[in-house]
Coordinates of C-alpha atoms in Angstrom, one line a residue:
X17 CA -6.8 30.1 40.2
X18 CA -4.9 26.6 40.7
X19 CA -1.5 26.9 40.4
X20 CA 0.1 26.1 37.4
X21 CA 0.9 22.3 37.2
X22 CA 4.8 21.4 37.6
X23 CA 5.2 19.2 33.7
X24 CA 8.4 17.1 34.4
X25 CA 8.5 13.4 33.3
X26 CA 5.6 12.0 34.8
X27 CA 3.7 14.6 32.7
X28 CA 5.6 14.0 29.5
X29 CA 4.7 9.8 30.3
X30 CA 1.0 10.8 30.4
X31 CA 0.7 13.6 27.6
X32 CA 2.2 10.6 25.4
X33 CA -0.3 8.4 26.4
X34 CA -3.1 10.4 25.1
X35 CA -1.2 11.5 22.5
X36 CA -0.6 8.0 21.1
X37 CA -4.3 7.6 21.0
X38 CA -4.2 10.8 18.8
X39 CA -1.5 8.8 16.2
X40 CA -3.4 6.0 15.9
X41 CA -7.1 7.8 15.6
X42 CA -5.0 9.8 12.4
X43 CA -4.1 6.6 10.9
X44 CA -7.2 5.4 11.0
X45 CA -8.9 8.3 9.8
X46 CA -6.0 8.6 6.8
X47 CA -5.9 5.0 5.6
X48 CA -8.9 5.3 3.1
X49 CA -6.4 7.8 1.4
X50 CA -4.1 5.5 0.6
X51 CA -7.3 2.9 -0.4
X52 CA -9.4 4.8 -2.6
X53 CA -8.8 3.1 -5.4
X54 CA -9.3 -0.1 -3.8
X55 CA -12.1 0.8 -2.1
X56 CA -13.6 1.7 -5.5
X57 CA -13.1 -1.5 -6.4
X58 CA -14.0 -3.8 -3.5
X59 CA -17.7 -1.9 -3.0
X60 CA -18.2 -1.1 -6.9
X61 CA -18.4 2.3 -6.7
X62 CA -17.7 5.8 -8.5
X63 CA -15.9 8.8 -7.3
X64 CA -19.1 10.8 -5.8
X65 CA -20.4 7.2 -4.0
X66 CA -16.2 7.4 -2.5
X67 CA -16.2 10.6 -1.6
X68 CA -19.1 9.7 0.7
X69 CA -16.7 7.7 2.7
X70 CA -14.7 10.7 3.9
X71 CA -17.7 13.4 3.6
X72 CA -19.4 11.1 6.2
X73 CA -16.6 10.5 8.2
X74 CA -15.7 14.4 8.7
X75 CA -19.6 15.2 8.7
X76 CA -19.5 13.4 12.0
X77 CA -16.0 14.9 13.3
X78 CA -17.0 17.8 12.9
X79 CA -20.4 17.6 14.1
X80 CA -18.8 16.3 17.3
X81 CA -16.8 19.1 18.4
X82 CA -18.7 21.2 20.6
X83 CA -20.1 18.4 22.1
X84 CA -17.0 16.5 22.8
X85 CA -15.7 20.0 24.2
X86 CA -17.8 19.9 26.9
X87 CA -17.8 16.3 27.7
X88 CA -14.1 16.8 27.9
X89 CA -15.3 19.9 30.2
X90 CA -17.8 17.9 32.5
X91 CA -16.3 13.7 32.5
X92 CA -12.9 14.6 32.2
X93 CA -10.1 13.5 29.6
X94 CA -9.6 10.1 30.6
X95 CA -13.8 9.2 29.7
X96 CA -13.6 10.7 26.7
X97 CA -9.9 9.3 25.4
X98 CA -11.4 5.5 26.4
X99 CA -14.7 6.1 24.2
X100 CA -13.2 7.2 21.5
X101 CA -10.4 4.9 21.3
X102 CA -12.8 2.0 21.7
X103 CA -15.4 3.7 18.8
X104 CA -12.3 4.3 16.2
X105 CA -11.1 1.0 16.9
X106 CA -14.6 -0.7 16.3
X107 CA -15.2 1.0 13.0
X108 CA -11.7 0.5 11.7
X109 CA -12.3 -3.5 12.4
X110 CA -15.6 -3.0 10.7
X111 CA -14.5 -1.3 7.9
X112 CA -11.7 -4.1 7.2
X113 CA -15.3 -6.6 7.3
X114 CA -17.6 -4.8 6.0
X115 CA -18.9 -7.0 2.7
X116 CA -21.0 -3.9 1.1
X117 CA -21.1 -0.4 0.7
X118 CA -23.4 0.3 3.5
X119 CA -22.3 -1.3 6.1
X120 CA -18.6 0.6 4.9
X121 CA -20.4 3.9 5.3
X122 CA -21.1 3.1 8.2
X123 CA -18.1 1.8 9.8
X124 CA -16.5 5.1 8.6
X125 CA -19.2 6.7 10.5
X126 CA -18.6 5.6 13.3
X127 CA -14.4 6.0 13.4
X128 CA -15.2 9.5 12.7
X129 CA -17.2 9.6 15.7
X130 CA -14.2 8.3 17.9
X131 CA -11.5 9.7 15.9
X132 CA -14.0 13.3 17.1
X133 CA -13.2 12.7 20.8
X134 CA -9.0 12.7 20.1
X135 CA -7.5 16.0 20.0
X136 CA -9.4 18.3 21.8
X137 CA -8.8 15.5 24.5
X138 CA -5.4 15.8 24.0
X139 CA -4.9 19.6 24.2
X140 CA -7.1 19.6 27.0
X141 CA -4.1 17.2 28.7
X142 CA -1.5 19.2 27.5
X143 CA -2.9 22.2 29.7
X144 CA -3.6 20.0 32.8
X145 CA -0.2 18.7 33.1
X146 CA 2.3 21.8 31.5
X147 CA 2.8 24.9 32.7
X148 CA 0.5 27.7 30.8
X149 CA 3.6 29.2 28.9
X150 CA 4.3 25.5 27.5
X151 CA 0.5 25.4 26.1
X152 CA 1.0 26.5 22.8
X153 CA 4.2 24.4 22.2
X154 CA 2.2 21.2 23.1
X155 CA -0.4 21.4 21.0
X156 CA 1.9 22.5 17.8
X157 CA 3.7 18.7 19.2
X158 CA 0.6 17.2 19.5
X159 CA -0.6 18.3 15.6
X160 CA 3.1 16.9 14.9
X161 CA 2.2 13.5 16.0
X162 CA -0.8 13.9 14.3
X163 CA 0.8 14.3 10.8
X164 CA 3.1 11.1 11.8
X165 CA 0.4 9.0 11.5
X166 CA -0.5 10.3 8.5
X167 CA 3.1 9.2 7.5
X168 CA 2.8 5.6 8.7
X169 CA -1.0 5.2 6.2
X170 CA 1.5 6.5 3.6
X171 CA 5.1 4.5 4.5
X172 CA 3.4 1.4 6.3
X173 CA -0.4 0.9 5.3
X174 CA -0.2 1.5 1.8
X175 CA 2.1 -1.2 0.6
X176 CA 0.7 -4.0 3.1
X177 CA -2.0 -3.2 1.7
X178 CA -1.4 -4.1 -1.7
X179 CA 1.0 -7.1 -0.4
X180 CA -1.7 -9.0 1.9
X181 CA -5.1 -7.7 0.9
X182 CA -7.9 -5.6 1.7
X183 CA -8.9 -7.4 5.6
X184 CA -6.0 -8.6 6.6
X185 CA -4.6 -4.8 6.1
X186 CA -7.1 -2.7 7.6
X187 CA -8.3 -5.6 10.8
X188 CA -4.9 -5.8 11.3
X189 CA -3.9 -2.1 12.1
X190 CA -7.4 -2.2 14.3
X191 CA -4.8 -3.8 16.5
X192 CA -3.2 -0.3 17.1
X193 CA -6.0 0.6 18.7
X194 CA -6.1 -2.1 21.2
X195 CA -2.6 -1.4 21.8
X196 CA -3.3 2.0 22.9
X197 CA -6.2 1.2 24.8
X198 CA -4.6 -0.7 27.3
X199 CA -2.2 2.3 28.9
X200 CA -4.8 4.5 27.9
X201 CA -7.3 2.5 31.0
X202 CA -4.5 1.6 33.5
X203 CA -1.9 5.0 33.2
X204 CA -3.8 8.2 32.2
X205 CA -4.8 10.4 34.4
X206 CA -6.8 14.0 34.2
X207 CA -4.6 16.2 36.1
X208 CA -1.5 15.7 38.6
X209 CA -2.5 15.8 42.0
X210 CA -3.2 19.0 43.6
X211 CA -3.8 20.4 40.2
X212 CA -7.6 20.1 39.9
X213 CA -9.1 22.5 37.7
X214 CA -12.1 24.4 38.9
X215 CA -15.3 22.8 38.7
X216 CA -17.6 24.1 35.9
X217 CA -21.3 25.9 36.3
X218 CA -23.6 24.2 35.3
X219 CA -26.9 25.7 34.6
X220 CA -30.2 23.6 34.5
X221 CA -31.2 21.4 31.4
X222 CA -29.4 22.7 28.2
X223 CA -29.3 26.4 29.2
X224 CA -25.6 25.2 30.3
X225 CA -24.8 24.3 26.7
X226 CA -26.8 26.7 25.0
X227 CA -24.8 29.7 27.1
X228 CA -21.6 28.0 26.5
X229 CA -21.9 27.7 22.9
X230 CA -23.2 31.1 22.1
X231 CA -20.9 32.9 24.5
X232 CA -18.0 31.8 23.1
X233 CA -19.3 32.2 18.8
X234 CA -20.1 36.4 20.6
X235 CA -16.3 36.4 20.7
X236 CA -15.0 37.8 17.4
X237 CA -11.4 35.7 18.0
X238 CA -13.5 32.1 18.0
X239 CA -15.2 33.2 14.3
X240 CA -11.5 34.2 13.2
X241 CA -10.0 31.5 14.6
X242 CA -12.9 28.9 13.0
X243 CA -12.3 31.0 9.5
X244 CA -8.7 31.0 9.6
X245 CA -8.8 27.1 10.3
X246 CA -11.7 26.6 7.7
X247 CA -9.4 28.5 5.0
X248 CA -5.7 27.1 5.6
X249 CA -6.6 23.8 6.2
X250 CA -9.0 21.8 3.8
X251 CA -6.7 21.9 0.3
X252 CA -4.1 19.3 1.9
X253 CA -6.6 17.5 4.0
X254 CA -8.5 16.7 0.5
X255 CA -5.1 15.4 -1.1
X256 CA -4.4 13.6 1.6
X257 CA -7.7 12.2 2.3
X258 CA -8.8 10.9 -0.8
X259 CA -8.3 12.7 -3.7
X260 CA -4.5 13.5 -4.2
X261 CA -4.1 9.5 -4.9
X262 CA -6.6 9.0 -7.7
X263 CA -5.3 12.7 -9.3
X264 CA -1.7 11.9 -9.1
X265 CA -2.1 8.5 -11.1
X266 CA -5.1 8.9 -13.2
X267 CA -4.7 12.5 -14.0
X268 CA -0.9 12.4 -14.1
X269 CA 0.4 9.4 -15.3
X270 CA 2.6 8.5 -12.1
X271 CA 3.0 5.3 -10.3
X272 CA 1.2 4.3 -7.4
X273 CA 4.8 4.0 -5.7
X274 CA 5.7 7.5 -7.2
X275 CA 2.8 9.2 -6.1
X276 CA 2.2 7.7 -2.6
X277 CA 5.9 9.1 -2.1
X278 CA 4.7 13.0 -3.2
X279 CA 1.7 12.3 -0.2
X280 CA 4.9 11.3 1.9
X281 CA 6.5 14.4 0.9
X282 CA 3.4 16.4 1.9
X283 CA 3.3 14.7 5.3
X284 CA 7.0 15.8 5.7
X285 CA 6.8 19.1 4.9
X286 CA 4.0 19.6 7.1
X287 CA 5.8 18.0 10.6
X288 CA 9.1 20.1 9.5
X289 CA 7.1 23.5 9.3
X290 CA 4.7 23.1 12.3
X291 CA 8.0 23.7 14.0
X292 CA 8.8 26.3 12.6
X293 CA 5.3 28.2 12.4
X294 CA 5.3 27.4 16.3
X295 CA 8.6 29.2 16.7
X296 CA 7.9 32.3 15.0
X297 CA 4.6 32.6 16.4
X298 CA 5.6 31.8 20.0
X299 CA 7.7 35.2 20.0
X300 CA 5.7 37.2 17.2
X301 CA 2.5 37.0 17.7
X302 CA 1.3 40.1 15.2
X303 CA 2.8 37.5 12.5
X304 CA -0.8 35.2 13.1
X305 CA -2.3 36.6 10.4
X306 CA 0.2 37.3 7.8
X307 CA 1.2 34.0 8.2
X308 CA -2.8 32.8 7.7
X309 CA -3.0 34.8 4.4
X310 CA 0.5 33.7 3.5
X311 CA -0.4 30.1 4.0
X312 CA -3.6 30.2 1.4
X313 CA -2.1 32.5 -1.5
X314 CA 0.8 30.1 -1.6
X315 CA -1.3 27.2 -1.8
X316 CA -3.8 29.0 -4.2
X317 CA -1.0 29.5 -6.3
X318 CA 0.9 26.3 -6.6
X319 CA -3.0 24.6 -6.8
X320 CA -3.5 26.8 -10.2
X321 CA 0.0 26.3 -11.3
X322 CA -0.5 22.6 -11.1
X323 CA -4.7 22.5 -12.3
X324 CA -4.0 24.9 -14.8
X325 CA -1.2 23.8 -15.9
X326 CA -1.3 24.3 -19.9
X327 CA 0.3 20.3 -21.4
X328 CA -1.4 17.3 -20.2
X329 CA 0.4 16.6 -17.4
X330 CA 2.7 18.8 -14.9
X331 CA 6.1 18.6 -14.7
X332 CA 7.4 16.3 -11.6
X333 CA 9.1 19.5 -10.2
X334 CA 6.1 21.1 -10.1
X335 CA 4.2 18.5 -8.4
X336 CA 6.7 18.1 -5.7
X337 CA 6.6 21.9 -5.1
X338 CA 2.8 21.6 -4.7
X339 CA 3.6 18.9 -2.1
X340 CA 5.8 20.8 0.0
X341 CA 3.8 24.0 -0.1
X342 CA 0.5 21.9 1.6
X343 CA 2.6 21.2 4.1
X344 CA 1.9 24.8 4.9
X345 CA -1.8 23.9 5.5
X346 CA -1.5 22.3 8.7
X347 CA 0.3 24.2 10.5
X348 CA -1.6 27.3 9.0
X349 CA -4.7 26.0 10.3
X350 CA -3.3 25.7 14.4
X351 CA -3.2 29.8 14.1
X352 CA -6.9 29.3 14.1
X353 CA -6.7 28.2 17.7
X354 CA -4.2 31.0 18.5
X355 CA -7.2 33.5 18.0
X356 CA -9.9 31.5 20.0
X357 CA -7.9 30.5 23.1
X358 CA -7.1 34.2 24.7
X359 CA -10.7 35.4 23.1
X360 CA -12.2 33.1 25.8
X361 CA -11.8 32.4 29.8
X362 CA -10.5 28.5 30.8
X363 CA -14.1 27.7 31.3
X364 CA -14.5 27.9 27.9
X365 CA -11.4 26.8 26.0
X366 CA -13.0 23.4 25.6
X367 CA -16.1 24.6 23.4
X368 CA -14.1 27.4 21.7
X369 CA -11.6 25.0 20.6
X370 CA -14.3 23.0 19.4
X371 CA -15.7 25.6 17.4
X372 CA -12.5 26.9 15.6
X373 CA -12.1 23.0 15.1
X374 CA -15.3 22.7 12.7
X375 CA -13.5 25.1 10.4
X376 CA -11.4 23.2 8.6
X377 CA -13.4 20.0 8.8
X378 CA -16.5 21.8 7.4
X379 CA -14.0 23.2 4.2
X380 CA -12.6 19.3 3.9
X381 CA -16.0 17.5 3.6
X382 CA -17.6 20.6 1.5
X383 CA -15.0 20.0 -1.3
X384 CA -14.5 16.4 -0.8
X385 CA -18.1 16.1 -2.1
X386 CA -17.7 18.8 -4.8
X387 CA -14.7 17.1 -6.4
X388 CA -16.4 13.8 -6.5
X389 CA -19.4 15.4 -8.1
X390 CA -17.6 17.2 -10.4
X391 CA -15.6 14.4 -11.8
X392 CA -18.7 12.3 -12.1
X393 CA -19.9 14.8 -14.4
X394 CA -17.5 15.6 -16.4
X395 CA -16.2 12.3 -17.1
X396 CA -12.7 12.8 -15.0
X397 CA -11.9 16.1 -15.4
X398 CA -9.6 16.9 -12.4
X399 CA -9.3 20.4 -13.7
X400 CA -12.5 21.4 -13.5
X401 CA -13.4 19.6 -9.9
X402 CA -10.0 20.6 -8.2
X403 CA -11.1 24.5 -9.1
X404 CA -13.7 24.3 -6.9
X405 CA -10.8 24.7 -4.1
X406 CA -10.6 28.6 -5.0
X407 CA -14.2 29.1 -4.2
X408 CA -14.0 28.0 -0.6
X409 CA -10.7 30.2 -0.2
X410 CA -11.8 32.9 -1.4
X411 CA -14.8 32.7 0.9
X412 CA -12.7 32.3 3.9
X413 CA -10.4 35.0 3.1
X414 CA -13.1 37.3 2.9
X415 CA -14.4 36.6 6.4
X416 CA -10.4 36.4 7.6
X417 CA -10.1 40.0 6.2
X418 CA -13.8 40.8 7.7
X419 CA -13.3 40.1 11.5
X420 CA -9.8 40.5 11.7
X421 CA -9.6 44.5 13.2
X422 CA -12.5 43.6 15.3
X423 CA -11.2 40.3 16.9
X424 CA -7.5 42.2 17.4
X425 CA -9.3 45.3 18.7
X426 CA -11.1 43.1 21.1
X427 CA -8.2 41.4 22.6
X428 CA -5.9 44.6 23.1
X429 CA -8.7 45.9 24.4
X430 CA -9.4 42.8 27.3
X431 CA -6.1 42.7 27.9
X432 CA -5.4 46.4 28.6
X433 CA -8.7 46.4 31.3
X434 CA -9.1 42.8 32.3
X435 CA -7.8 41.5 35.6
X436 CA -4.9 39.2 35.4
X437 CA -5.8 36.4 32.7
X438 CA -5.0 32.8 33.9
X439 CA -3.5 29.6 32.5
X440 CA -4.0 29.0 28.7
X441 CA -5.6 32.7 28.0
X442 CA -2.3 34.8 29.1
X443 CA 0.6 32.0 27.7
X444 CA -1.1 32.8 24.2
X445 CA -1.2 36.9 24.8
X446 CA 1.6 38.8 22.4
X447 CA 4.5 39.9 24.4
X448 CA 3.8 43.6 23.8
X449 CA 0.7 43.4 24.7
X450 CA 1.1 42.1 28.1
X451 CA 3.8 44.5 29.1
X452 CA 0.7 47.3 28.0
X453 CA -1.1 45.2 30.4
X454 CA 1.7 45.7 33.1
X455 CA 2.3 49.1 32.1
X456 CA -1.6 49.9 32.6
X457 CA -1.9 48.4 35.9
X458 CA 1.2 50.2 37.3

């Protein structure tokens, strides 16, 4: 094993380099939330023909994961950061030009196929250039930087917007990625000096791939850590996305200034408890799942309390409560990658993160087209198309419930036989259960 690498400044310098690519591939990917209405307009289309933008968007992010996994795993960080800033760029520009509906799509298509390439890229820098114990913490920082570009397509995009127009809006924050580009080429690096990681087998043709994929979906920890993920995070990506917008003006009466501030308040809550979810699972980590289950009954219940709500419209503190509790969401859905990452060796983290980061995405564009079908047919009717919401949780609960003995069993039981694990694998084990690991050894 390669020793761990030293962090320090020059680590910090980098990790925000690829990190800054992350912020601006969220804006980009969270600007048509703050457009939907407008993009209605400009293209002349309903709500199932919008929800296509972001269902085709996701389809593709998610889509992407496993393979971006191991091209992370076989070109390196730097290759994969450069094409996907350059792709997310390219169909952000193009979205700001596109004159029809088509040509939108497929601009949106292909920022989600950039925006793909982002995070795993950026976790995958995080445990090149920290020490394994700091692993955890930098990617609940990275998913904080994240969620601060969704704040700036709320605080910044959203009124310039509506103050200069439709191109001059979106081409001009294509410049962001231009911006990031530039360091991104002439700064980043894969790994300090010395600090190599192991090369990876490689098998012939796609037997490689094929073995990667399926040895890491045997593990019981990636399926809870995709399910967890798939469960905790989709309700707030949907607001946020595209649907919380339209819902909060045309459903509920408010402003567009009024309810772009509620998205804003969702955004906040989520960066304030990231840190916190990262704290208490950092020195608990038997408080994973609880927290997982926690994260969707809340939100179920604030959803029905605001859907169900029996007068025409909810009351304002009611809505902001619903705002702060999917804030939980995000933070909920990193535990997902707390499962998969000590269910797998290093040599996998790339294609297990890639799995568990389907989950979510999956949940996201499922109910993204749902809702716009829904409203379609029933002329507007958020309370029938935002229920669809308790179908997917309950699905995901279930499997949570379903594999979590087997994946917990399965990691005691590694860790009480295994040789010492290495790097990202032992920083996420529970402290008690590597003292039983000492304790068995002695």
């Amino acid at each position: 094993m390669p020793k761990d690498p030293p962090g320090g400044r020059r680590a910090v310098a980098i990790w925000s380099i690829g990190v800054a690519v992350y912020f601006v591939a969220v804006i980009f990917r969270t600007s048509l939330g703050v457009a939907g209405l407008d993009a209605a307009d400009r293209f002349h289309v309903g709500s199932s023909a919008l929800a296509s933008f972001s269902l085709l968007q996701l389809l593709v992010y998610a889509g992407m994961q496993i393979p971006v996994g191991l091209m992370v795993d076989r070109l390196g960080t730097k290759k994969v950061l450069t094409l996907g800033a350059v792709l997310f760029t390219a169909g952000q520009l193009g979205f700001a030009l596109s004159p029809s509906y088509g040509m939108a799509l497929a601009a949106r298509a292909l920022l989600g196929c950039g925006d793909a390439m982002t995070f795993i890229s950026v976790l995958r820098l995080g445990t090149r250039w920290f020490p394994a114990r700091r692993g955890p913490l930098m990617a609940q920082l990275a998913g904080l930087v994240g969620m601060a570009g969704n704040l700036v397509s709320t605080l910044v995009l959203a009124p310039v917007l509506h103050g200069v127009g439709w191109v001059p809006a979106f081409a001009g924050s294509a410049v962001a990625g231009l911006v990031v580009l530039v360091p991104l080429v002439l700064f980043l690096r894969d790994h300090p000096e010395g600090h190599a990681a192991p090369p990876v087998a490689r098998g012939a043709g796609g037997g490689f791939v094929r073995r990667q994929i399926a040895d890491s979906w045997k593990e019981p920890g990636t399926r809870l850590g995709l399910w967890v993920h798939f469960t905790t995070q989709f309700p707030a990506m949907v607001f946020l996305l595209l649907w919380g917008l339209p819902f909060l003006v045309e459903a509920q009466g408010l402003s567009r200034t009024t309810a772009g501030g509620l998205l804003t308040l969702v955004v906040a809550s989520n960066m304030a408890l990231g840190l916190v979810y990262g704290q208490i699972i950092g020195r608990r980590q038997s408080a994973r799942i609880p927290l997982a289950l926690g994260t969707v009954g809340l939100t179920a219940l604030l959803w029905a309390s605001v859907v169900l709500y029996p007068g025409d419209r909810a009351p304002m503190g009611l809505l902001v409560t619903l705002c702060l509790v999917l804030g939980m969401c995000g933070p909920g859905s990193m535990i997902g990658f707390d499962f998969a990452r000590p269910a797998n060796p290093a040599e996998r983290q790339g294609t297990a993160s890639g799995i568990t980061n389907m989950g979510g995405f999956i949940a996201s564009m499922t109910t993204l087209l749902v809702v716009g079908v829904l409203l379609d047919a029933t002329d507007d009717d958020y309370r029938i198309a935002f229920s669809s919401v308790f179908v997917l949780e309950l699905l995901g609960v279930t499997q949570i419930l379903r594999l979590r003995g087997r994946a917990l069993s399965r990691e005691r039981e590694r860790l009480l036989t295994a040789a010492p694990l290495s790097g990202a694998a032992a920083a996420a084990l529970p402290t008690a259960v590597r003292a039983a690991q000492r304790q068995a050894r002695r």
